[in-house]
Tab-separated table of C-alpha atoms in Angstrom:
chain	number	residue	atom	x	y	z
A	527	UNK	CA	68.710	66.045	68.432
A	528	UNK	CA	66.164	65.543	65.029
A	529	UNK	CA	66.720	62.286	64.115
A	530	UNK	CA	64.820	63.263	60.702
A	531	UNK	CA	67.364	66.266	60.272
A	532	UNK	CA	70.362	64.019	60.250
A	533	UNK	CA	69.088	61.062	58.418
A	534	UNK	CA	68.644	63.463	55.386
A	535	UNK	CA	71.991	65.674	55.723
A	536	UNK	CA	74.131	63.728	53.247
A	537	UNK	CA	70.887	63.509	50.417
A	538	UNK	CA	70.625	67.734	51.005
A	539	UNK	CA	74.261	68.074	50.646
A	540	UNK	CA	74.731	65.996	47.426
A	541	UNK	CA	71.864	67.829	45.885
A	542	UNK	CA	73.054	71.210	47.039
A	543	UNK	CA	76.446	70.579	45.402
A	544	UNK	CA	75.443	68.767	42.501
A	545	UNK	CA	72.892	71.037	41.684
A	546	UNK	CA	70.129	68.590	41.363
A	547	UNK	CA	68.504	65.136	42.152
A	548	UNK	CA	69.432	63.643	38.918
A	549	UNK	CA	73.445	64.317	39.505
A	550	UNK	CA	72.815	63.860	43.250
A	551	UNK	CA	71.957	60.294	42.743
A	552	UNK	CA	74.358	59.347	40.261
A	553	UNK	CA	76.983	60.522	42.999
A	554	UNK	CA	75.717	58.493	46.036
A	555	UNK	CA	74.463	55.917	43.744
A	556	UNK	CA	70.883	55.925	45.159
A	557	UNK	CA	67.325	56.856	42.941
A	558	UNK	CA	66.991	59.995	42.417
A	559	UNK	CA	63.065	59.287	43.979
A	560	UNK	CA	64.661	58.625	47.268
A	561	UNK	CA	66.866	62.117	47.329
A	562	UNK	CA	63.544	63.755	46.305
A	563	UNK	CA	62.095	62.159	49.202
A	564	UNK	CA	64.417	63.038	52.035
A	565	UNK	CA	64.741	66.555	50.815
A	566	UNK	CA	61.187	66.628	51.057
A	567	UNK	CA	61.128	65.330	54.568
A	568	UNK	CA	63.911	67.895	55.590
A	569	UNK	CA	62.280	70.585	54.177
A	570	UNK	CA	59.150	69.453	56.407
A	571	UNK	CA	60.715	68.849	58.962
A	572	UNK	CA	62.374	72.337	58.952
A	573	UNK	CA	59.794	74.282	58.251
A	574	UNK	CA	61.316	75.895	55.515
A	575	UNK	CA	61.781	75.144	51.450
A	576	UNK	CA	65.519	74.946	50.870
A	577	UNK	CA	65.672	75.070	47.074
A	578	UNK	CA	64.645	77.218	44.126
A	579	UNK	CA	63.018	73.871	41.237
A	580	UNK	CA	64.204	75.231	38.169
A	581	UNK	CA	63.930	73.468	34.898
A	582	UNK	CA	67.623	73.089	34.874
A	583	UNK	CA	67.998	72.147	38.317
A	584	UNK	CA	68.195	72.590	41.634
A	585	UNK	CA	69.329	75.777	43.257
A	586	UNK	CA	69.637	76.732	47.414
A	587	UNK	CA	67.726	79.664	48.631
A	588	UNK	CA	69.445	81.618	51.195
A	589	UNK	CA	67.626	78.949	54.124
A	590	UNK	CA	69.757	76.372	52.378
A	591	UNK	CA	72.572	78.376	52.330
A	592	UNK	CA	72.024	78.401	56.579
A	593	UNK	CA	71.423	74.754	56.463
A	594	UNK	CA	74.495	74.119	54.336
A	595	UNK	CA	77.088	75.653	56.850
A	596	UNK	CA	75.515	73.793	59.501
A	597	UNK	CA	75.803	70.683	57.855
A	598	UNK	CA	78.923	71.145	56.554
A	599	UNK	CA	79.776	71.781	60.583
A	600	UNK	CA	77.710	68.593	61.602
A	601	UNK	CA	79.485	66.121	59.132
A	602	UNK	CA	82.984	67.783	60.366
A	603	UNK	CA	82.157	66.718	63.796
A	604	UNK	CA	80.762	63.167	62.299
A	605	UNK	CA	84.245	63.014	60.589
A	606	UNK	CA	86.383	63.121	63.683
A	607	UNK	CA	83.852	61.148	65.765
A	608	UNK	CA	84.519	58.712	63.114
A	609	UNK	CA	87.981	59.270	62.966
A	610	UNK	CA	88.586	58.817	66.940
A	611	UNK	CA	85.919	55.796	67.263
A	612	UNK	CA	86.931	54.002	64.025
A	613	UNK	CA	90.521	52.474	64.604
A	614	UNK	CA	89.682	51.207	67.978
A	615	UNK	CA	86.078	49.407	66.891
A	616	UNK	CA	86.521	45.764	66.653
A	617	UNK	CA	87.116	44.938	63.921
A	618	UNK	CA	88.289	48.389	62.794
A	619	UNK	CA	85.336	50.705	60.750
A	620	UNK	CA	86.055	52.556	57.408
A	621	UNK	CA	84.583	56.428	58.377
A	622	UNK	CA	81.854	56.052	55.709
A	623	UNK	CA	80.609	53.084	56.927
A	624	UNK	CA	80.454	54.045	60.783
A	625	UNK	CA	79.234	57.533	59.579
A	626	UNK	CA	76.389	56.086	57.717
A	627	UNK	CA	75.522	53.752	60.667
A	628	UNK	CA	75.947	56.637	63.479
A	629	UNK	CA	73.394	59.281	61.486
A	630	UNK	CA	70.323	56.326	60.908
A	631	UNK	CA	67.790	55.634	63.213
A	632	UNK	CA	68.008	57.688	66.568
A	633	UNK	CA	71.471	55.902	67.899
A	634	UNK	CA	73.104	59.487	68.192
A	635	UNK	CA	70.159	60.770	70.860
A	636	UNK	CA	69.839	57.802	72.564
A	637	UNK	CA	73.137	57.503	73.215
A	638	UNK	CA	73.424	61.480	74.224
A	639	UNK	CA	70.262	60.772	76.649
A	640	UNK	CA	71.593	57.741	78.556
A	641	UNK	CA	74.842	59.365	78.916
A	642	UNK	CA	73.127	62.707	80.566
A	643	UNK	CA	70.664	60.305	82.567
A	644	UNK	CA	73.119	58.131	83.325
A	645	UNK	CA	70.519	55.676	83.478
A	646	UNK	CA	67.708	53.532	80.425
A	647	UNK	CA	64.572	54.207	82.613
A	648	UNK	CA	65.323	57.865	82.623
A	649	UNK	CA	66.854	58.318	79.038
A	650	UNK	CA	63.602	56.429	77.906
A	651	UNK	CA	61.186	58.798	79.860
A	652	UNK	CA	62.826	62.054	77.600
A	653	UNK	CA	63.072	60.501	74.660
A	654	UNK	CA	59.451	58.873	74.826
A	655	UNK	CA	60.464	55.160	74.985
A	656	UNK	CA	60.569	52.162	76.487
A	657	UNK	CA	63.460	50.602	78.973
A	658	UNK	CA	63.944	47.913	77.042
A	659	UNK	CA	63.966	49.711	73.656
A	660	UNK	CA	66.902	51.894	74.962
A	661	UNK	CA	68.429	49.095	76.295
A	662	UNK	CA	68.538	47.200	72.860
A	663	UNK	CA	69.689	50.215	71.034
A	664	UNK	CA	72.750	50.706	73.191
A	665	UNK	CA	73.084	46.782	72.814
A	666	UNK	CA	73.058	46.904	68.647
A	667	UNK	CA	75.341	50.131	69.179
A	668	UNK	CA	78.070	48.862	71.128
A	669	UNK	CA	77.436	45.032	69.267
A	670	UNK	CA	78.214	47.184	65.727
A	671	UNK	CA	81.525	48.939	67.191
A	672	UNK	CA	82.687	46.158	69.164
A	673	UNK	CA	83.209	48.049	71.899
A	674	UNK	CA	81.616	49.499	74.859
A	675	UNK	CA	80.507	52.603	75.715
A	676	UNK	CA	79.984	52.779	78.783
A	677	UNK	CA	80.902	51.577	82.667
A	678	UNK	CA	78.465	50.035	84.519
A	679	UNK	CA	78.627	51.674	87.582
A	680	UNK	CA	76.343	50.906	91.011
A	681	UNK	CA	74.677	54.654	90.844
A	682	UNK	CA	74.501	54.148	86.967
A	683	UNK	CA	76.059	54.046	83.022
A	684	UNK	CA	78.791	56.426	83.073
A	685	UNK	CA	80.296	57.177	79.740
A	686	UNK	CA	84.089	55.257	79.117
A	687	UNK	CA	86.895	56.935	78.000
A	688	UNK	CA	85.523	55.985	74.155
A	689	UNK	CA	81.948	57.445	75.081
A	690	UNK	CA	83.224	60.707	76.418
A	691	UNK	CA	84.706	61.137	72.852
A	692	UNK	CA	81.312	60.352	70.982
A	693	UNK	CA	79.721	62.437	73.673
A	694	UNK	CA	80.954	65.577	73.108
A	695	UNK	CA	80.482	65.048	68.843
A	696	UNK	CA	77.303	63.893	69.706
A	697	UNK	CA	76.424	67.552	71.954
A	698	UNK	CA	78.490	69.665	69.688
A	699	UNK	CA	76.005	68.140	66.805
A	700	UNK	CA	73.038	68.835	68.905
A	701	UNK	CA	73.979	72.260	69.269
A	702	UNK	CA	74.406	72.925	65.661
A	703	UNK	CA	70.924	71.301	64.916
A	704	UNK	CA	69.749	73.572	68.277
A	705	UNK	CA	71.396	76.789	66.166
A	706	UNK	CA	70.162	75.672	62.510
A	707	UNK	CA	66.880	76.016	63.834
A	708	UNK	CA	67.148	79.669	65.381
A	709	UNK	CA	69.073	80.906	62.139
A	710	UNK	CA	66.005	79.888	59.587
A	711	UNK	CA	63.647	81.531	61.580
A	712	UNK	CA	65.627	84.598	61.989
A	713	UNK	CA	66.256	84.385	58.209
A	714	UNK	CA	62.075	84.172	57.995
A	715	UNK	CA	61.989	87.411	60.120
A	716	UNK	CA	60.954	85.741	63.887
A	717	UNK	CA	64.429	85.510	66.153
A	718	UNK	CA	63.625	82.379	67.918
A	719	UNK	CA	65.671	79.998	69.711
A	720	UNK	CA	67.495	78.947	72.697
A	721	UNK	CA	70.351	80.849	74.880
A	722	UNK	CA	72.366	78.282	77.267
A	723	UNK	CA	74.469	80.640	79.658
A	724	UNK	CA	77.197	79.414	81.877
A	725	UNK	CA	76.850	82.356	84.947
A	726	UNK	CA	79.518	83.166	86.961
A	727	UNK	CA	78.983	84.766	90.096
A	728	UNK	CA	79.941	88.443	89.523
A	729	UNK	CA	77.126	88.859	86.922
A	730	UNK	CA	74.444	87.140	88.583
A	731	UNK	CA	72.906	89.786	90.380
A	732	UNK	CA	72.637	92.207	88.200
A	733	UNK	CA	74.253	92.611	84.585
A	734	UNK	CA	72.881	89.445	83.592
A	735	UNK	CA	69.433	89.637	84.574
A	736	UNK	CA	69.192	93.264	82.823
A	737	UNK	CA	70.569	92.235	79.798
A	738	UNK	CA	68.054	89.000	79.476
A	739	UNK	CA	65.230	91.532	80.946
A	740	UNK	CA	66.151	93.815	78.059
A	741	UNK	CA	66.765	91.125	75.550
A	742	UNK	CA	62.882	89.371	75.945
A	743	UNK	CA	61.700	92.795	75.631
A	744	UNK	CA	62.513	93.041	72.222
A	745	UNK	CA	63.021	89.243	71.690
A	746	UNK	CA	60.493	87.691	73.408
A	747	UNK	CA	60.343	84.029	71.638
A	748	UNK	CA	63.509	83.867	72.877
A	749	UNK	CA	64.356	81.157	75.638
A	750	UNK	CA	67.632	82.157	77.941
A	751	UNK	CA	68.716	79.445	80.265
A	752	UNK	CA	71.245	80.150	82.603
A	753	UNK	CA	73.566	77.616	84.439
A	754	UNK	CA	75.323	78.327	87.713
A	755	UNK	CA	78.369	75.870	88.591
A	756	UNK	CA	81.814	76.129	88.859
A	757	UNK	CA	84.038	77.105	86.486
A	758	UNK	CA	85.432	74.029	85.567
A	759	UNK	CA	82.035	72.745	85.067
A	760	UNK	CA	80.938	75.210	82.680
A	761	UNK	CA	83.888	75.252	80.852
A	762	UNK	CA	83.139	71.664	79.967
A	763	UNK	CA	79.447	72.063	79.009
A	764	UNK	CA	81.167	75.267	76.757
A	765	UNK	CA	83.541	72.615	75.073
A	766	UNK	CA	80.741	70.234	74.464
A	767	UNK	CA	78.511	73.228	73.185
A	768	UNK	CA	76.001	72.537	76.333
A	769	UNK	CA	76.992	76.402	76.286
A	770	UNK	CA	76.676	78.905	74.125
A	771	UNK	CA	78.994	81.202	76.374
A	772	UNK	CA	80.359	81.748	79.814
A	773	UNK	CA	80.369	85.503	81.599
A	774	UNK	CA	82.152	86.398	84.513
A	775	UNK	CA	85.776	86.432	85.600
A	776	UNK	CA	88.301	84.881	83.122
A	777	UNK	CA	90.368	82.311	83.609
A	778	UNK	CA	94.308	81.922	83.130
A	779	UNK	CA	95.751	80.290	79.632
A	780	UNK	CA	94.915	76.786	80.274
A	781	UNK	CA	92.089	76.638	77.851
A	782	UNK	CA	93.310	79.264	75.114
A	783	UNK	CA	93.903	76.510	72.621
A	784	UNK	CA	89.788	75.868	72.718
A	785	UNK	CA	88.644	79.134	73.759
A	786	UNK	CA	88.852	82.606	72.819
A	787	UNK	CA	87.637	85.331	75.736
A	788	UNK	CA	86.184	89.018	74.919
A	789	UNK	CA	87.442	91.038	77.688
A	790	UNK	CA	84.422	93.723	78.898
A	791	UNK	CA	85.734	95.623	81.738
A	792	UNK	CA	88.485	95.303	85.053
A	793	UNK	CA	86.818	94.675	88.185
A	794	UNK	CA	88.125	95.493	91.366
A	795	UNK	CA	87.582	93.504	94.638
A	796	UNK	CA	87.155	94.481	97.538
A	797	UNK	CA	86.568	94.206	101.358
A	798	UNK	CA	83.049	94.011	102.609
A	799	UNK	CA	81.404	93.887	105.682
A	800	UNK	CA	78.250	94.974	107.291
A	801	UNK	CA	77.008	98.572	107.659
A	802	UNK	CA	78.034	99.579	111.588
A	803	UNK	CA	80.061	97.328	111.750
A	804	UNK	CA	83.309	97.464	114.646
A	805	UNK	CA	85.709	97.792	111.821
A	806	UNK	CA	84.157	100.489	110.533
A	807	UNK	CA	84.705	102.948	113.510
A	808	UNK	CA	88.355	102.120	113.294
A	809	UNK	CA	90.336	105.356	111.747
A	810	UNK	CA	92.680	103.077	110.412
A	811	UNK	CA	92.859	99.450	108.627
A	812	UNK	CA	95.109	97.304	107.192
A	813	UNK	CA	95.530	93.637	105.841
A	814	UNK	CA	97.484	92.709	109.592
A	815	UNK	CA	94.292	94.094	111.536
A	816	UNK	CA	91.731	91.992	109.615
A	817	UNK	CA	93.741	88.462	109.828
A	818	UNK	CA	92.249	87.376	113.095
A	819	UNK	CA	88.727	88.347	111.731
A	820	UNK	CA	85.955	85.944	110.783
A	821	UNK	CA	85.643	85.530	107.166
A	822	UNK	CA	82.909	84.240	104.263
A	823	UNK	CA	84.799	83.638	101.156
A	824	UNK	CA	84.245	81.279	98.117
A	825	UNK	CA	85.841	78.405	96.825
A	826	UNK	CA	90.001	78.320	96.991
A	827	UNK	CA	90.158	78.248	93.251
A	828	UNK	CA	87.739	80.830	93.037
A	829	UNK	CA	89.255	84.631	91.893
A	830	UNK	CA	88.095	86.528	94.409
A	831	UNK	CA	89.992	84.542	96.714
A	832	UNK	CA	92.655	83.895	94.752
A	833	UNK	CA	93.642	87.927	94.300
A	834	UNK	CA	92.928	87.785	98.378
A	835	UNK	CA	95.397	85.435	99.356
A	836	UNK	CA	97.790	86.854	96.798
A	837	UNK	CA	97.243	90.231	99.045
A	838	UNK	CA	98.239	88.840	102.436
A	839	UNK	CA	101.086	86.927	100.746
A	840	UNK	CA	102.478	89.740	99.097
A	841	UNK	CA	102.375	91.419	102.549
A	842	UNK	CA	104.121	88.749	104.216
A	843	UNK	CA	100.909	87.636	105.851
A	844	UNK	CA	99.264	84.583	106.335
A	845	UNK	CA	95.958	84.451	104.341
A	846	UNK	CA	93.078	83.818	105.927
A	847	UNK	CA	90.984	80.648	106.636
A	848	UNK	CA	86.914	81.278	106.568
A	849	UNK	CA	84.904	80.320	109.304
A	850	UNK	CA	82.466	79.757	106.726
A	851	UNK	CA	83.541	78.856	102.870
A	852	UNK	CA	80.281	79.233	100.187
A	853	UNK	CA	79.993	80.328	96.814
A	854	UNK	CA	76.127	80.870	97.129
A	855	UNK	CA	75.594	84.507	96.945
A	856	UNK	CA	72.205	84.155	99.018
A	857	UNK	CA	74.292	82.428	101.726
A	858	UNK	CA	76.813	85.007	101.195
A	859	UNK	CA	74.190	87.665	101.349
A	860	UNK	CA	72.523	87.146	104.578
A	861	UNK	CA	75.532	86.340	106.576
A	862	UNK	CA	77.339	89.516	105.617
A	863	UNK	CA	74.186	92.235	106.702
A	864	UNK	CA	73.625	90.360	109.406
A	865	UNK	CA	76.920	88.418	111.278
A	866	UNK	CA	80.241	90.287	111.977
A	867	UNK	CA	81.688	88.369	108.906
A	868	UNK	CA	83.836	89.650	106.396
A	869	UNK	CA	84.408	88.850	102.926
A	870	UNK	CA	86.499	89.504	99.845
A	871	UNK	CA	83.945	90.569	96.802
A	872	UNK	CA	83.487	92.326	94.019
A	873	UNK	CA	80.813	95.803	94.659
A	874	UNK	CA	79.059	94.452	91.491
A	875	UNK	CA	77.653	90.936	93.344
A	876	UNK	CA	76.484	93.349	96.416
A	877	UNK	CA	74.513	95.596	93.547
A	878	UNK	CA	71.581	95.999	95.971
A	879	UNK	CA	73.077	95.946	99.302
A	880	UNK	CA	75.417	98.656	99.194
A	881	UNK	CA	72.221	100.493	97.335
A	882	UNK	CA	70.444	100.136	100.552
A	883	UNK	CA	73.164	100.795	102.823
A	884	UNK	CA	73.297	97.384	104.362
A	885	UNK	CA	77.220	96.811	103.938
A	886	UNK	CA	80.275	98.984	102.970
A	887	UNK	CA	83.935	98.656	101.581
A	888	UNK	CA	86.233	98.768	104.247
A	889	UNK	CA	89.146	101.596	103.377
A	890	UNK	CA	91.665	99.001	102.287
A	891	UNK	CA	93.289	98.826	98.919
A	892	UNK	CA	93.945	95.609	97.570
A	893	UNK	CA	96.934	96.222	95.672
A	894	UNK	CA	96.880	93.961	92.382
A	895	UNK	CA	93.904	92.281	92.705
A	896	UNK	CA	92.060	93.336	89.699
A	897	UNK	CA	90.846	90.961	87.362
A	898	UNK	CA	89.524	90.712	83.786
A	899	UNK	CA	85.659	90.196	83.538
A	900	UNK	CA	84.482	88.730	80.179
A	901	UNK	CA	82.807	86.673	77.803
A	902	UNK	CA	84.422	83.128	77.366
A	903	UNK	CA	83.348	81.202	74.010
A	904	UNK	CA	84.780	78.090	72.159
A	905	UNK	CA	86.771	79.218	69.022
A	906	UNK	CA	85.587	77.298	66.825
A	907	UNK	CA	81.830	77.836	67.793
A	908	UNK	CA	79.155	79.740	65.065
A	909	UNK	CA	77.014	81.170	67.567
A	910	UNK	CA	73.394	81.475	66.253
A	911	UNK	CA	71.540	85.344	66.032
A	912	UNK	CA	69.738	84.884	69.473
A	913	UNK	CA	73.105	83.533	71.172
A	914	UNK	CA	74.918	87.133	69.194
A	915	UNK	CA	72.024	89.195	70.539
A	916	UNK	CA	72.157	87.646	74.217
A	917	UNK	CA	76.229	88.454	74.007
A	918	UNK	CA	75.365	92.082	72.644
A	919	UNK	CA	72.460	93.084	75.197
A	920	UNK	CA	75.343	91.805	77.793
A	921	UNK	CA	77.253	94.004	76.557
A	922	UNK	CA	75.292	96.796	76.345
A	923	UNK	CA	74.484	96.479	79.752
A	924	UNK	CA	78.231	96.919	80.776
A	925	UNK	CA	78.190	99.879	78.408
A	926	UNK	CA	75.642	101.725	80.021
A	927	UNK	CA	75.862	100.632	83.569
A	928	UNK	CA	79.275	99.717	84.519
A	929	UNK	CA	81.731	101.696	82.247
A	930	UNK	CA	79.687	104.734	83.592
A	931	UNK	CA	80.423	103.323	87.321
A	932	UNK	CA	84.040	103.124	86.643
C-alpha cells in the first residue's frame, strides 16, 4: 500500500471536484500551496500528470478520471472502516476524524503487514523497518482508538474480531491502489500489473497454465500469481481482494450475496484408474463392484467427492472411505499410474495422462454428478485491464480447447 498515494487522496479529490486549488482550499480550509503540493507529489508518485492547468482552472485528464473512481472506491471502503471501528473506539471517533488519522503516516500498511506476518520482526523486515518502530506504531494506533487490535497469541499477533474488520478495508484498499496502478499504464499504452489467481484443482493442469502461457505472450509485463488452497481459503482472500478471481468448480449459494460466478462449461467426473488395470478386463462394472476397492479421493467437502458419494447414496450404497485422502494432484498423479487405486476425477486434471495412455475411465456413468466450472469474483470488485485480460485468455482457452472436447 503507497503511503504517498493515500496521504494525498482527499487534496486530489477536492481539486478534481472543485475544479481548482483556489476552491479546493477554501473547501477543506487548508492553503491552496499545500493542495498544489500534494497533487504534485501524487502526480510523482504516479507517474502520471492528472490535470489539464488552464487559466480558469483545473481540469482531469482521462488518468485522473482512472484515479478518481479509484479513489472514490478507496474513501468508500475508508467510510465503512470508519463506520464499523468508530462507535466502539474509546471514547467514540467522529468518521472524519478517524479517517484523517487512518490515511497519515503509514498506520494502514503497517497494520496490514503485522496482521499477514503475524509477527513486528517480520512485518518490519517487508516494510523496511525497525522492531521497535512497528511496535510503537501499533502502540500510537491502538492508544488513538482505545482499543486493541489484536490477540497476543504464543505463535504470534493474530488480528481480534475489530482487526479482522480493518483488515479486510485495509486489503480491499490495497487492491484498489494495486489496480490504479495497472489502469494508468494501460491508459499510457503498456498493460502492466499484477494478476492474483485463486486455482482450483480442475484447472491446474492445463487451462490455466495455457491461458497465462498465452496471456505473457502478448502481455508480457504482466505478473500472474496463482494461489492453490482450499476453497474456503480462497474465497476469503477473494472477499478481502487478496484475489482478483477464483476458477474452478463453483460453489453452492452460500456466498451469492458477495459474489457473482460466470459459469464456463459442465464438467463431468469420472472414474479413473490405471491403464491395465484388473478392473479394466472386467466386461461389466458397476458402483456395487467398486465399493470394496481402494480409493484416492480429495477432501470430503471437495466436489468431486461430493457428486461421488451422492452416487453410491443414490444407489443405496455405502460411499466409500479412501485408503488414501489428498488433494495434491502430484500425489494424486503418481499413485493412480502406478498403485491399483482408484479415484473419482474430472478427465480435465488427468490432461496428460490419459494423453499418454497411463490411466482410463472405467465404463461407469455417474448419474448426476456434473458440476458447473467457472469464474468466481466479488460483486462489487472493478477488476483492472490485466485482471479482464487474464479472465478473457481463460476463457478463450475453454473456447478453443474444451467446448471443442465436449
Amino acid at each position: 500500500m503507497d503511503d504517498e498515494i493515500l496521504r494525498n487522496i482527499p487534496a486530489f479529490m477536492a481539486v478534481a471536484e472543485q475544479k481548482g486549488v483556489s476552491r479546493a482550499s477554501e473547501f477543506l480550509f487548508k492553503a491552496p500551496s499545500a493542495l498544489t503540493r500534494s497533487i504534485a507529489l501524487l502526480e510523482e508518485t504516479l507517474g502520471f500528470t492528472l490535470f489539464d492547468r488552464l487559466p480558469h482552472g483545473m481540469l482531469m485528464n482521462h488518468f485522473g478520471e482512472a484515479v478518481q473512481e479509484r479513489s472514490r472506491r478507496i474513501l468508500m471502503e475508508l467510510k465503512i472502516a470508519c463506520e464499523e471501528l468508530g462507535p466502539i473506539c474509546r471514547p467514540a471517533k467522529e468518521e472524519k476524524h478517524l479517517s484523517a488519522f487512518l490515511l497519515a503516516g503509514r498506520k494502514l500498511q503497517v497494520f496490514a503487514s503485522i496482521a499477514e506476518h503475524q509477527s513486528l520482526s517480520e512485518a518490519g523486515k517487508q516494510l523496511a523497518l525497525s522492531r521497535s518502530g512497528v511496535s510503537m506504531s501499533l502502540s500510537r494506533m491502538e492508544e488513538y482508538l482505545g482499543i486493541h487490535l489484536f490477540e497476543r497469541m504464543a505463535h504470534g499477533l493474530i488480528p481480534n474480531t475489530a482487526g479482522e474488520k480493518l483488515l479486510i478495508r485495509a486489503k480491499r484498499i490495497s487492491a484498489e491502489i494495486r489496480h490504479l496502478k495497472t489502469e494508468l499504464s494501460a491508459l499510457a499504452g503498456a498493460l502492466k500489473g499484477t494478476v492474483i489467481i485463486g486455482a482450483l484443482p480442475l484447472c491446474r493442469t492445463r487451462i490455466l497454465p495455457k491461458a497465462i502461457s498465452q496471456l505473457l505472450i502478448t502481455h508480457p509485463d504482466i505478473q500472474v500469481k496463482t494461489l492453490e488452497s482450499p476453497y474456503d481459503e480462497l474465497a476469503k482472500g477473494l472477499k478481502s481482494g487478496d484475489i482478483d478471481f477464483i476458477i474452478g468448480a463453483v460453489r453452492g449459494k452460500a456466498e451469492q450475496s458477495e459474489f457473482q460466478i460466470e459459469h464456463l462449461f459442465m464438467d463431468q467426473v469420472s472414474i479413473f484408474c490405471r491403464a491395465n488395470h484388473p478392473l479394466t478386463q472386467k466386461n461389466q462394472i458397476d458402483l456395487a463392484t467398486l465399493s470394496n476397492q481402494q480409493w484416492i479421493l480429495p477432501r470430503q467437502d471437495s466436489p468431486a467427492r461430493q457428486v461421488l458419494t451422492k452416487a453410491f447414496l443414490q444407489k443405496g450404497l455405502t460411499p466409500p472411505q479412501p485408503a488414501i485422502e489428498s488433494g495434491d494432484l502430484a500425489i494424486l498423479r503418481y499413485l493412480l499410474a502406478s498403485t491399483d487405486l482408484i479415484t473419482a476425477i474430472s478427465p480435465f486434471q488427468l490432461f496428460y495422462e490419459i494423453k499418454d495412455q497411463l490411466v482410463e475411465a472405467l465404463p461407469i456413468d455417474l448419474d448426476n454428478t456434473q458440476r458447473s466450472i467457472g469464474i468466481t469474483s466479488r460483486k462489487q470488485s472493478l477488476p483492472s485491464p490485466a485482471v479482464l485480460e487474464m479472465m478473457n485468455e481463460v476463457k478463450r482457452v475453454i473456447r478453443d480447447e474444451v467446448h471443442r472436447s465436449i
